[in-house]
Amino acid sequence: MLHKYIHSFDKTRIHYIIKRSKNKHFLVFIHGVSANWTIWKKQLEFFDYAGYSYIALDLRGHGMSDRPSEEKKYIFQYFAKDIRAILKVEQIKDFTLIGHSLGGGIVLDYVTHLKKQPKAAIVIDTATVNPFEHKAVLHFNKYISRFLRFITKHQTLKDNKKKKEIDLYHVYKRNKLILAWQWIKQCPLKVIITVLDKLEEHTQQHGQQTIKRLRRLKTPVLVISSLFDPIVSARYGEDISKYAKNAVFRIIKGVNHAVVIDKADEVNTTLLKFLQKRQIKEYF
């Protein structure tokens, strides 16, 4: 596994890890807001053992990637273009996109707007609409949301060249009490709020267009939803599966939004079965 950086289309530096295996088909893992590539550790171990090649990136503003100062640089299209830039630099033509939460929304934006299509698209705990109240910071009530916006109002989006990588997978498994603090250390609150605002703008401006394009999409889609997800209701995943004609919908029970960590084995098995059925097979 190699840690690498590219300068994306707008010169933003994007961090990613890559592992090339005998199976040249790449699985590209895309995390959600306030996370980083480390949430996928169990998936990377599983599919590495199965013989797949993979990439997992830190979205702009997150982890070890740059944090652009301009708020306009956090729109969905820029996230999708960052992925395309990595694929181009690495000369990857055979790939599947896998996204969790916001990452799933980025996958949907990619497959409905960019010409170079993946062999398959997988979205986990994702919606085509904004799942939060207007101007809400996640599902915090309006008073907490206003307070969080107030304390970040005069902050500037600036990069920290001395930032260190935080393993969110191990933080989550070992001590959930400090998880929120570690989130903000590797993805500042200002970035989180900016991304959520851009998410709301995107779904308002392009939501219906995305749905129309999903109806015409030929790419196979796997939609996974957590039954008790308090962040993104499972009904949003069911909606996506109805929009995309080549979609398969799967529910995972007894888990919250952190399904890729808490139910890693079940998620991995579900992903593998979907890939195998579509002839995207492991090497062995």
XYZ file of C-alpha atoms in Angstrom:
284
model
C 0.000 0.000 0.000
C 1.384 3.377 -1.050
C 0.485 6.861 0.200
C 0.410 9.286 -2.712
C -0.637 12.836 -3.609
C -1.816 14.474 -6.802
C -2.503 18.072 -7.678
C -6.080 18.010 -8.902
C -7.590 20.041 -11.750
C -7.587 23.239 -9.625
C -4.170 22.546 -8.010
C -5.685 21.296 -4.749
C -3.448 18.545 -3.378
C -5.362 15.309 -2.792
C -4.043 12.474 -0.628
C -4.877 8.852 -1.392
C -3.641 5.341 -0.797
C -3.300 2.785 -3.567
C -2.606 -0.943 -3.752
C -2.222 -2.705 -7.081
C -2.990 -6.423 -7.132
C -3.128 -9.097 -9.816
C -6.770 -8.210 -10.412
C -6.519 -4.955 -12.353
C -10.060 -3.946 -11.447
C -9.888 -1.133 -8.889
C -12.286 -0.512 -6.027
C -12.353 3.221 -5.246
C -13.500 4.034 -1.695
C -14.927 7.487 -0.881
C -15.690 8.505 2.708
C -18.296 10.923 4.065
C -18.168 14.377 5.635
C -15.720 14.784 8.555
C -14.166 11.342 7.968
C -11.041 10.188 6.115
C -9.800 7.111 4.270
C -9.165 5.139 7.479
C -12.867 4.347 8.016
C -12.466 1.793 5.202
C -9.696 -0.231 6.882
C -11.712 -3.439 7.209
C -12.902 -3.191 3.611
C -9.359 -2.633 2.362
C -8.044 -5.639 4.305
C -10.877 -7.837 3.045
C -10.606 -6.925 -0.625
C -6.816 -6.949 -0.551
C -6.985 -10.561 0.629
C -9.531 -11.276 -2.135
C -7.046 -9.991 -4.696
C -8.607 -6.685 -5.727
C -6.699 -3.489 -6.404
C -7.952 -0.472 -4.473
C -7.778 3.257 -3.894
C -9.057 5.167 -0.863
C -8.769 8.940 -0.827
C -9.106 11.815 1.610
C -11.664 14.229 0.187
C -10.506 17.820 -0.185
C -10.732 19.524 3.205
C -10.363 16.192 4.993
C -7.506 14.136 6.380
C -4.171 14.765 4.687
C -5.627 16.484 1.615
C -5.448 20.259 1.170
C -8.101 22.543 2.654
C -8.857 25.171 -0.006
C -9.612 28.643 1.348
C -12.445 29.371 -1.107
C -15.838 27.956 -0.115
C -16.773 27.473 -3.782
C -14.131 24.738 -4.012
C -16.226 22.358 -1.903
C -19.006 21.735 -4.416
C -19.924 18.188 -5.435
C -18.531 18.553 -8.936
C -15.071 19.308 -7.524
C -15.090 16.162 -5.377
C -16.038 14.085 -8.429
C -13.328 15.745 -10.534
C -10.736 14.913 -7.865
C -11.617 11.231 -8.243
C -11.398 11.496 -12.009
C -7.986 13.174 -11.685
C -6.636 10.290 -9.574
C -7.950 7.703 -12.029
C -6.356 9.597 -14.902
C -2.950 9.930 -13.230
C -2.951 6.248 -12.248
C -4.187 5.260 -15.734
C -7.119 3.304 -14.329
C -9.934 2.454 -16.726
C -11.534 -0.521 -14.988
C -13.049 0.484 -11.648
C -15.996 0.444 -9.236
C -16.914 3.450 -7.090
C -17.904 2.832 -3.456
C -19.118 5.740 -1.307
C -20.455 6.108 2.227
C -22.831 8.930 3.204
C -21.579 12.098 1.451
C -19.203 9.829 -0.458
C -22.209 8.003 -1.870
C -23.651 11.304 -3.038
C -20.367 12.019 -4.794
C -20.576 8.604 -6.477
C -24.073 9.437 -7.738
C -22.858 12.798 -9.022
C -19.966 11.077 -10.804
C -22.070 8.448 -12.577
C -24.764 10.935 -13.627
C -22.463 13.721 -14.859
C -19.099 12.331 -16.016
C -18.611 10.369 -19.223
C -16.093 7.788 -18.026
C -18.359 5.295 -16.263
C -17.356 2.732 -13.625
C -18.221 -0.944 -14.041
C -20.474 -0.550 -10.997
C -21.469 2.001 -8.357
C -22.062 1.243 -4.679
C -23.630 3.742 -2.277
C -24.010 3.213 1.465
C -26.290 5.306 3.717
C -26.806 7.883 0.979
C -29.584 10.189 -0.249
C -30.357 12.207 -3.374
C -31.870 14.927 -1.176
C -30.490 16.878 1.765
C -31.379 14.714 4.811
C -31.002 17.650 7.218
C -33.155 20.647 8.067
C -32.384 23.926 6.294
C -29.098 25.364 7.623
C -28.855 22.611 10.231
C -25.441 21.249 11.163
C -26.183 17.544 10.776
C -29.232 16.786 12.975
C -28.391 19.284 15.730
C -31.328 21.486 16.684
C -31.520 25.038 15.367
C -30.007 26.585 18.501
C -26.898 24.387 18.510
C -26.596 24.796 14.734
C -26.756 28.586 15.071
C -24.109 28.495 17.801
C -21.768 26.337 15.701
C -22.245 28.656 12.737
C -21.613 31.679 14.948
C -18.270 30.421 16.252
C -17.084 29.641 12.717
C -18.562 32.724 11.021
C -15.344 34.728 11.023
C -12.974 31.801 10.676
C -11.116 31.404 7.417
C -10.639 28.139 5.609
C -6.898 27.626 5.782
C -4.616 24.669 5.430
C -2.431 23.255 8.160
C 0.795 22.044 6.578
C 1.782 20.260 9.806
C -1.381 18.165 10.086
C -1.003 14.542 11.120
C -3.056 11.600 9.988
C -5.679 10.368 12.456
C -6.840 6.757 12.317
C -10.584 7.252 12.781
C -11.266 3.528 12.573
C -9.197 2.809 15.683
C -10.434 5.929 17.501
C -14.022 4.797 16.921
C -13.348 1.229 18.045
C -11.378 2.210 21.140
C -12.872 5.415 22.526
C -16.026 6.927 21.012
C -15.966 9.681 23.653
C -13.092 11.464 21.903
C -14.312 10.727 18.380
C -15.912 14.145 17.809
C -12.705 15.903 18.852
C -10.619 13.750 16.524
C -13.068 14.429 13.693
C -12.620 18.173 14.061
C -8.831 17.837 14.336
C -8.625 16.217 10.910
C -11.570 18.110 9.356
C -12.216 21.584 10.849
C -15.763 22.572 11.784
C -15.626 25.333 9.169
C -15.028 22.713 6.461
C -17.861 20.518 7.763
C -20.343 23.408 7.712
C -19.177 24.549 4.276
C -19.557 21.037 2.841
C -23.034 20.657 4.374
C -24.094 24.007 2.904
C -22.812 22.963 -0.520
C -24.678 19.659 -0.124
C -27.929 21.539 0.463
C -27.284 23.822 -2.515
C -26.428 20.854 -4.730
C -29.557 18.863 -3.899
C -31.753 21.929 -4.396
C -30.205 22.816 -7.752
C -29.443 19.378 -9.179
C -31.525 16.863 -7.204
C -34.231 16.411 -9.821
C -31.679 16.274 -12.620
C -29.780 13.552 -10.755
C -32.971 11.513 -10.376
C -33.769 11.845 -14.094
C -30.278 10.709 -15.035
C -30.420 7.805 -12.584
C -33.529 6.560 -14.386
C -31.481 6.361 -17.603
C -28.322 5.005 -15.985
C -27.082 1.682 -17.361
C -24.377 1.195 -14.722
C -25.250 -1.459 -12.078
C -25.867 0.119 -8.663
C -25.833 -1.449 -5.203
C -27.637 0.565 -2.526
C -27.009 -0.342 1.122
C -28.890 1.297 3.988
C -28.643 0.862 7.750
C -32.058 0.113 9.205
C -31.592 2.331 12.263
C -29.415 5.055 10.758
C -30.209 8.315 12.629
C -28.341 10.431 10.056
C -29.614 9.197 6.679
C -32.885 7.284 6.865
C -33.080 3.941 5.043
C -36.038 5.259 3.037
C -33.629 7.486 1.097
C -31.686 4.424 0.011
C -34.891 2.701 -1.033
C -35.752 5.760 -3.140
C -32.391 5.571 -4.944
C -32.977 1.893 -5.719
C -36.303 2.810 -7.323
C -34.776 5.586 -9.426
C -31.895 3.523 -10.835
C -33.244 0.752 -13.063
C -30.196 -1.481 -12.555
C -30.160 -1.094 -8.772
C -30.118 -3.685 -5.996
C -31.249 -2.609 -2.508
C -29.956 -4.187 0.693
C -30.812 -3.383 4.315
C -28.384 -4.029 7.163
C -30.102 -4.399 10.523
C -29.127 -3.416 14.031
C -26.636 -0.692 13.207
C -26.325 3.089 12.969
C -24.543 5.361 10.462
C -21.111 3.815 11.094
C -22.108 0.632 9.275
C -18.807 0.224 7.398
C -17.088 -0.115 10.791
C -19.737 -1.669 13.050
C -20.940 -4.217 10.491
C -17.791 -4.490 8.396
C -18.077 -8.246 7.792
C -21.672 -8.022 6.571
C -20.886 -4.997 4.404
C -17.858 -6.744 2.887
C -19.805 -9.909 2.084
C -22.625 -7.882 0.519
C -20.174 -5.939 -1.645
C -18.345 -9.084 -2.760
C -21.532 -10.925 -3.746
C -22.662 -7.931 -5.794
C -19.312 -7.678 -7.574
C -19.136 -11.412 -8.276
C -22.653 -11.484 -9.696
C -21.634 -8.797 -12.163
C -18.509 -10.677 -13.196
C -16.247 -8.236 -11.326
C -14.466 -11.114 -9.656
C -11.527 -11.513 -7.338
C -8.312 -12.862 -8.781
C -8.328 -16.200 -6.975
